[in-house]
Amino acid sequence: MTTHPAIVLVLGDITEQHADAIVNAANSSLLGGGGVDGAIHRRGGPEILAECRALRAGHYGKGLRTGKAVATTAGRLDARWVIHTVGPVWSRDEDRSEQLASCYRESLRVADDLGARTVAFPAISTGIYGWPLDDGARIAVETVRSAGTAVEEVRFVLFDETAYREFAIQTR
Ligand code: AR6
């Protein structure tokens, strides 16, 4: 059944969350990086990277495109899966909002395929990729609210007070 997921906000580190699936703000190489991506691989252990490498050796030879999502094991994280998605780099000249919305939609679609009921998201693209937090929060919340999904709980895990506040504005 598809209804609308409950939206929960948490201030904290996404790698400490228990959820069916934890979403990673990855890059198209799928081979790791800084920010959430670095933290997930560090804490989740080498199993995640091994599956990412296998994806690159198979269907994803050219990497994962911006706005798409793919799942791997969650390794040692307290979750069953990590869903890797690639956010757009923020641009002053080009509106890439649709690509950012697509990250949330596609991650939920993958979660549905897996049968995940609780999904933890970071604020995709709002770190190294430079997306303004207020707009990133708006797109995240609007997209999740309008997505048809069987996921019951979407938890936004915000790393600092500023991010938490922006998501709180969108959900009040
Ligand atoms: N838990 C929750 N949120 C976090 C954590 C954490 N442990 N660490 C950072 N954040 P970012 P992006 C917040 O940079 O902007 C990587 O190198 C952070 O404060 O992780 O999508 C990838 O490989 C920010 O609000 O992801 C890509 O190359 C948000 O998570 C690139 O960075 C996203 O910040 C992706 O950049």
mmCIF file of C-alpha atoms and ligand atoms in Angstrom:
data_model
loop_
_atom_site.group_PDB
_atom_site.id
_atom_site.type_symbol
_atom_site.label_atom_id
_atom_site.label_comp_id
_atom_site.label_asym_id
_atom_site.label_seq_id
_atom_site.Cartn_x
_atom_site.Cartn_y
_atom_site.Cartn_z
ATOM 1 C CA MET A 1 0.000 0.000 0.000
ATOM 2 C CA THR A 2 1.259 3.450 -0.698
ATOM 3 C CA THR A 3 0.407 6.245 1.720
ATOM 4 C CA HIS A 4 2.467 9.200 2.794
ATOM 5 C CA PRO A 5 5.401 8.492 5.063
ATOM 6 C CA ALA A 6 5.654 10.110 8.481
ATOM 7 C CA ILE A 7 8.453 12.659 8.480
ATOM 8 C CA VAL A 8 10.746 12.683 11.516
ATOM 9 C CA LEU A 9 13.628 15.096 12.145
ATOM 10 C CA VAL A 10 16.694 14.123 14.139
ATOM 11 C CA LEU A 11 19.761 16.158 15.004
ATOM 12 C CA GLY A 12 22.749 13.851 14.775
ATOM 13 C CA ASP A 13 25.068 11.598 12.841
ATOM 14 C CA ILE A 14 23.324 9.417 10.279
ATOM 15 C CA THR A 15 25.826 6.590 10.811
ATOM 16 C CA GLU A 16 24.465 6.152 14.357
ATOM 17 C CA GLN A 17 20.899 5.645 13.211
ATOM 18 C CA HIS A 18 18.929 2.435 13.226
ATOM 19 C CA ALA A 19 16.758 2.206 10.122
ATOM 20 C CA ASP A 20 15.964 -0.306 7.396
ATOM 21 C CA ALA A 21 17.874 1.836 4.936
ATOM 22 C CA ILE A 22 20.337 4.691 5.295
ATOM 23 C CA VAL A 23 20.776 6.980 2.321
ATOM 24 C CA ASN A 24 24.269 8.044 1.314
ATOM 25 C CA ALA A 25 24.984 11.359 -0.421
ATOM 26 C CA ALA A 26 27.518 9.731 -2.724
ATOM 27 C CA ASN A 27 29.234 10.785 -5.931
ATOM 28 C CA SER A 28 28.942 9.088 -9.293
ATOM 29 C CA SER A 29 32.099 7.023 -8.796
ATOM 30 C CA LEU A 30 30.391 5.172 -5.904
ATOM 31 C CA LEU A 31 33.867 4.700 -4.490
ATOM 32 C CA GLY A 32 33.669 6.999 -1.487
ATOM 33 C CA GLY A 33 34.448 10.583 -0.615
ATOM 34 C CA GLY A 34 34.112 13.046 2.246
ATOM 35 C CA GLY A 35 31.098 14.204 4.246
ATOM 36 C CA VAL A 36 28.335 11.645 4.854
ATOM 37 C CA ASP A 37 29.873 9.368 2.245
ATOM 38 C CA GLY A 38 33.188 9.175 4.093
ATOM 39 C CA ALA A 39 31.435 8.652 7.421
ATOM 40 C CA ILE A 40 29.239 5.832 6.069
ATOM 41 C CA HIS A 41 32.168 3.946 4.572
ATOM 42 C CA ARG A 42 34.296 4.444 7.680
ATOM 43 C CA ARG A 43 31.686 3.228 10.091
ATOM 44 C CA GLY A 44 30.027 0.690 7.778
ATOM 45 C CA GLY A 45 33.315 -1.013 6.955
ATOM 46 C CA PRO A 46 34.832 -2.446 3.766
ATOM 47 C CA GLU A 47 31.844 -4.581 2.777
ATOM 48 C CA ILE A 48 30.030 -1.521 1.457
ATOM 49 C CA LEU A 49 32.932 -0.466 -0.751
ATOM 50 C CA ALA A 50 33.316 -4.046 -1.983
ATOM 51 C CA GLU A 51 29.691 -4.015 -3.187
ATOM 52 C CA CYS A 52 30.156 -0.594 -4.725
ATOM 53 C CA ARG A 53 33.159 -1.890 -6.642
ATOM 54 C CA ALA A 54 31.098 -4.848 -7.825
ATOM 55 C CA LEU A 55 28.405 -2.462 -9.069
ATOM 56 C CA ARG A 56 31.064 -0.550 -10.987
ATOM 57 C CA ALA A 57 32.334 -3.797 -12.488
ATOM 58 C CA GLY A 58 28.802 -4.666 -13.597
ATOM 59 C CA HIS A 59 25.797 -2.534 -14.545
ATOM 60 C CA TYR A 60 27.319 0.723 -13.371
ATOM 61 C CA GLY A 61 30.541 0.722 -15.374
ATOM 62 C CA LYS A 62 30.256 4.462 -15.942
ATOM 63 C CA GLY A 63 29.151 5.137 -12.392
ATOM 64 C CA LEU A 64 25.807 6.258 -10.993
ATOM 65 C CA ARG A 65 24.174 9.222 -12.696
ATOM 66 C CA THR A 66 23.095 12.325 -10.810
ATOM 67 C CA GLY A 67 19.578 11.902 -9.426
ATOM 68 C CA LYS A 68 19.718 8.093 -9.490
ATOM 69 C CA ALA A 69 19.960 5.646 -6.570
ATOM 70 C CA VAL A 70 21.270 2.138 -5.967
ATOM 71 C CA ALA A 71 21.453 -0.078 -2.872
ATOM 72 C CA THR A 72 24.207 -2.087 -1.239
ATOM 73 C CA THR A 73 24.617 -3.853 2.066
ATOM 74 C CA ALA A 74 24.924 -1.572 5.097
ATOM 75 C CA GLY A 75 27.942 -3.491 6.406
ATOM 76 C CA ARG A 76 28.365 -2.822 10.104
ATOM 77 C CA LEU A 77 25.832 0.015 10.227
ATOM 78 C CA ASP A 78 22.641 -0.618 12.172
ATOM 79 C CA ALA A 79 20.611 -0.957 8.984
ATOM 80 C CA ARG A 80 19.977 -3.529 6.297
ATOM 81 C CA TRP A 81 20.875 -1.407 3.307
ATOM 82 C CA VAL A 82 22.674 1.713 2.256
ATOM 83 C CA ILE A 83 20.989 3.465 -0.646
ATOM 84 C CA HIS A 84 23.565 5.507 -2.543
ATOM 85 C CA THR A 85 22.325 8.501 -4.458
ATOM 86 C CA VAL A 86 24.167 11.259 -6.285
ATOM 87 C CA GLY A 87 23.008 14.790 -5.672
ATOM 88 C CA PRO A 88 23.670 17.637 -8.084
ATOM 89 C CA VAL A 89 26.391 20.184 -7.432
ATOM 90 C CA TRP A 90 24.633 23.484 -6.775
ATOM 91 C CA SER A 91 24.832 25.946 -9.650
ATOM 92 C CA ARG A 92 24.042 29.641 -9.716
ATOM 93 C CA ASP A 93 23.429 29.545 -13.466
ATOM 94 C CA GLU A 94 21.391 26.407 -13.875
ATOM 95 C CA ASP A 95 18.341 25.154 -11.980
ATOM 96 C CA ARG A 96 19.161 21.604 -10.938
ATOM 97 C CA SER A 97 16.268 21.284 -8.488
ATOM 98 C CA GLU A 98 14.685 18.476 -10.455
ATOM 99 C CA GLN A 99 17.851 16.406 -10.092
ATOM 100 C CA LEU A 100 17.851 16.968 -6.345
ATOM 101 C CA ALA A 101 14.163 16.014 -6.093
ATOM 102 C CA SER A 102 14.963 12.934 -8.144
ATOM 103 C CA CYS A 103 17.492 11.786 -5.513
ATOM 104 C CA TYR A 104 14.740 11.611 -2.879
ATOM 105 C CA ARG A 105 12.192 10.032 -5.247
ATOM 106 C CA GLU A 106 14.597 7.446 -6.643
ATOM 107 C CA SER A 107 15.897 6.554 -3.170
ATOM 108 C CA LEU A 108 12.323 5.915 -2.035
ATOM 109 C CA ARG A 109 11.675 3.854 -5.156
ATOM 110 C CA VAL A 110 14.717 1.695 -4.379
ATOM 111 C CA ALA A 111 13.545 1.472 -0.744
ATOM 112 C CA ASP A 112 10.169 0.220 -1.987
ATOM 113 C CA ASP A 113 11.855 -2.387 -4.176
ATOM 114 C CA LEU A 114 13.786 -3.593 -1.129
ATOM 115 C CA GLY A 115 10.752 -3.550 1.166
ATOM 116 C CA ALA A 116 12.322 -0.970 3.488
ATOM 117 C CA ARG A 117 9.844 0.696 5.839
ATOM 118 C CA THR A 118 12.113 3.188 7.613
ATOM 119 C CA VAL A 119 14.584 5.285 5.662
ATOM 120 C CA ALA A 120 17.091 7.792 7.037
ATOM 121 C CA PHE A 121 18.194 10.609 4.724
ATOM 122 C CA PRO A 122 20.916 13.225 5.058
ATOM 123 C CA ALA A 123 20.356 16.678 3.554
ATOM 124 C CA ILE A 124 21.627 15.682 0.116
ATOM 125 C CA SER A 125 23.863 18.167 -1.752
ATOM 126 C CA THR A 126 23.883 20.701 1.111
ATOM 127 C CA GLY A 127 27.489 20.037 2.142
ATOM 128 C CA ILE A 128 30.399 19.705 -0.251
ATOM 129 C CA TYR A 129 28.019 20.174 -3.223
ATOM 130 C CA GLY A 130 27.061 23.620 -1.956
ATOM 131 C CA TRP A 131 23.255 23.616 -2.151
ATOM 132 C CA PRO A 132 21.733 26.342 0.057
ATOM 133 C CA LEU A 133 20.232 24.659 3.098
ATOM 134 C CA ASP A 134 16.864 26.412 3.031
ATOM 135 C CA ASP A 135 16.226 25.389 -0.556
ATOM 136 C CA GLY A 136 17.670 21.911 -0.040
ATOM 137 C CA ALA A 137 15.331 21.397 2.903
ATOM 138 C CA ARG A 138 12.325 22.649 0.934
ATOM 139 C CA ILE A 139 12.998 20.283 -1.971
ATOM 140 C CA ALA A 140 13.628 17.356 0.379
ATOM 141 C CA VAL A 141 10.407 17.797 2.328
ATOM 142 C CA GLU A 142 8.181 18.631 -0.656
ATOM 143 C CA THR A 143 9.479 15.668 -2.634
ATOM 144 C CA VAL A 144 9.033 13.172 0.189
ATOM 145 C CA ARG A 145 5.550 14.517 0.929
ATOM 146 C CA SER A 146 4.419 14.063 -2.647
ATOM 147 C CA ALA A 147 6.111 10.712 -3.283
ATOM 148 C CA GLY A 148 3.974 7.608 -3.614
ATOM 149 C CA THR A 149 5.782 5.085 -1.436
ATOM 150 C CA ALA A 150 5.184 2.241 0.979
ATOM 151 C CA VAL A 151 7.921 3.624 3.248
ATOM 152 C CA GLU A 152 6.315 4.405 6.594
ATOM 153 C CA GLU A 153 8.927 6.671 8.115
ATOM 154 C CA VAL A 154 11.317 9.073 6.473
ATOM 155 C CA ARG A 155 13.833 10.358 8.970
ATOM 156 C CA PHE A 156 15.897 13.375 8.043
ATOM 157 C CA VAL A 157 19.111 13.218 10.047
ATOM 158 C CA LEU A 158 20.549 16.700 10.265
ATOM 159 C CA PHE A 159 24.135 17.191 11.253
ATOM 160 C CA ASP A 160 23.932 20.641 12.820
ATOM 161 C CA GLU A 161 21.459 23.074 14.348
ATOM 162 C CA THR A 162 21.241 25.174 11.195
ATOM 163 C CA ALA A 163 20.221 22.236 9.049
ATOM 164 C CA TYR A 164 17.779 21.060 11.701
ATOM 165 C CA ARG A 165 16.190 24.508 11.864
ATOM 166 C CA GLU A 166 15.718 24.680 8.091
ATOM 167 C CA PHE A 167 14.008 21.306 8.016
ATOM 168 C CA ALA A 168 11.862 22.273 11.002
ATOM 169 C CA ILE A 169 10.660 25.356 9.088
ATOM 170 C CA GLN A 170 9.608 23.133 6.194
ATOM 171 C CA THR A 171 7.752 20.628 8.330
ATOM 172 C CA ARG A 172 5.915 22.848 10.814
HETATM 173 N N1 AR6 B 1 25.440 12.528 9.382
HETATM 174 C C1 AR6 B 1 24.466 13.332 8.893
HETATM 175 N N2 AR6 B 1 24.703 14.394 8.100
HETATM 176 C C2 AR6 B 1 25.985 14.647 7.764
HETATM 177 C C3 AR6 B 1 27.068 13.853 8.235
HETATM 178 C C4 AR6 B 1 26.747 12.751 9.064
HETATM 179 N N3 AR6 B 1 27.686 11.926 9.539
HETATM 180 N N4 AR6 B 1 28.215 14.376 7.728
HETATM 181 C C5 AR6 B 1 27.877 15.455 6.993
HETATM 182 N N5 AR6 B 1 26.536 15.637 7.047
HETATM 183 P P1 AR6 B 1 27.911 16.083 2.161
HETATM 184 P P2 AR6 B 1 26.925 16.508 -0.589
HETATM 185 C C6 AR6 B 1 25.699 16.660 6.387
HETATM 186 O O1 AR6 B 1 29.062 16.973 1.924
HETATM 187 O O2 AR6 B 1 26.817 17.974 -0.345
HETATM 188 C C7 AR6 B 1 31.247 13.554 -0.697
HETATM 189 O O3 AR6 B 1 32.613 13.726 -0.910
HETATM 190 C C8 AR6 B 1 26.371 17.904 5.919
HETATM 191 O O4 AR6 B 1 26.482 18.845 6.966
HETATM 192 O O5 AR6 B 1 28.122 14.818 2.889
HETATM 193 O O6 AR6 B 1 25.779 15.804 -1.248
HETATM 194 C C9 AR6 B 1 30.611 12.654 -1.761
HETATM 195 O O7 AR6 B 1 31.479 11.610 -2.140
HETATM 196 C C10 AR6 B 1 25.397 18.373 4.826
HETATM 197 O O8 AR6 B 1 24.306 19.091 5.394
HETATM 198 O O9 AR6 B 1 27.209 15.661 0.756
HETATM 199 C C11 AR6 B 1 30.380 13.623 -2.893
HETATM 200 O O10 AR6 B 1 31.564 13.813 -3.642
HETATM 201 C C12 AR6 B 1 24.847 17.077 4.263
HETATM 202 O O11 AR6 B 1 25.156 16.076 5.217
HETATM 203 C C13 AR6 B 1 30.005 14.909 -2.188
HETATM 204 O O12 AR6 B 1 30.613 14.814 -0.884
HETATM 205 C C14 AR6 B 1 25.417 16.680 2.911
HETATM 206 O O13 AR6 B 1 26.814 16.977 2.898
HETATM 207 C C15 AR6 B 1 28.519 15.035 -1.987
HETATM 208 O O14 AR6 B 1 28.231 16.308 -1.439
#
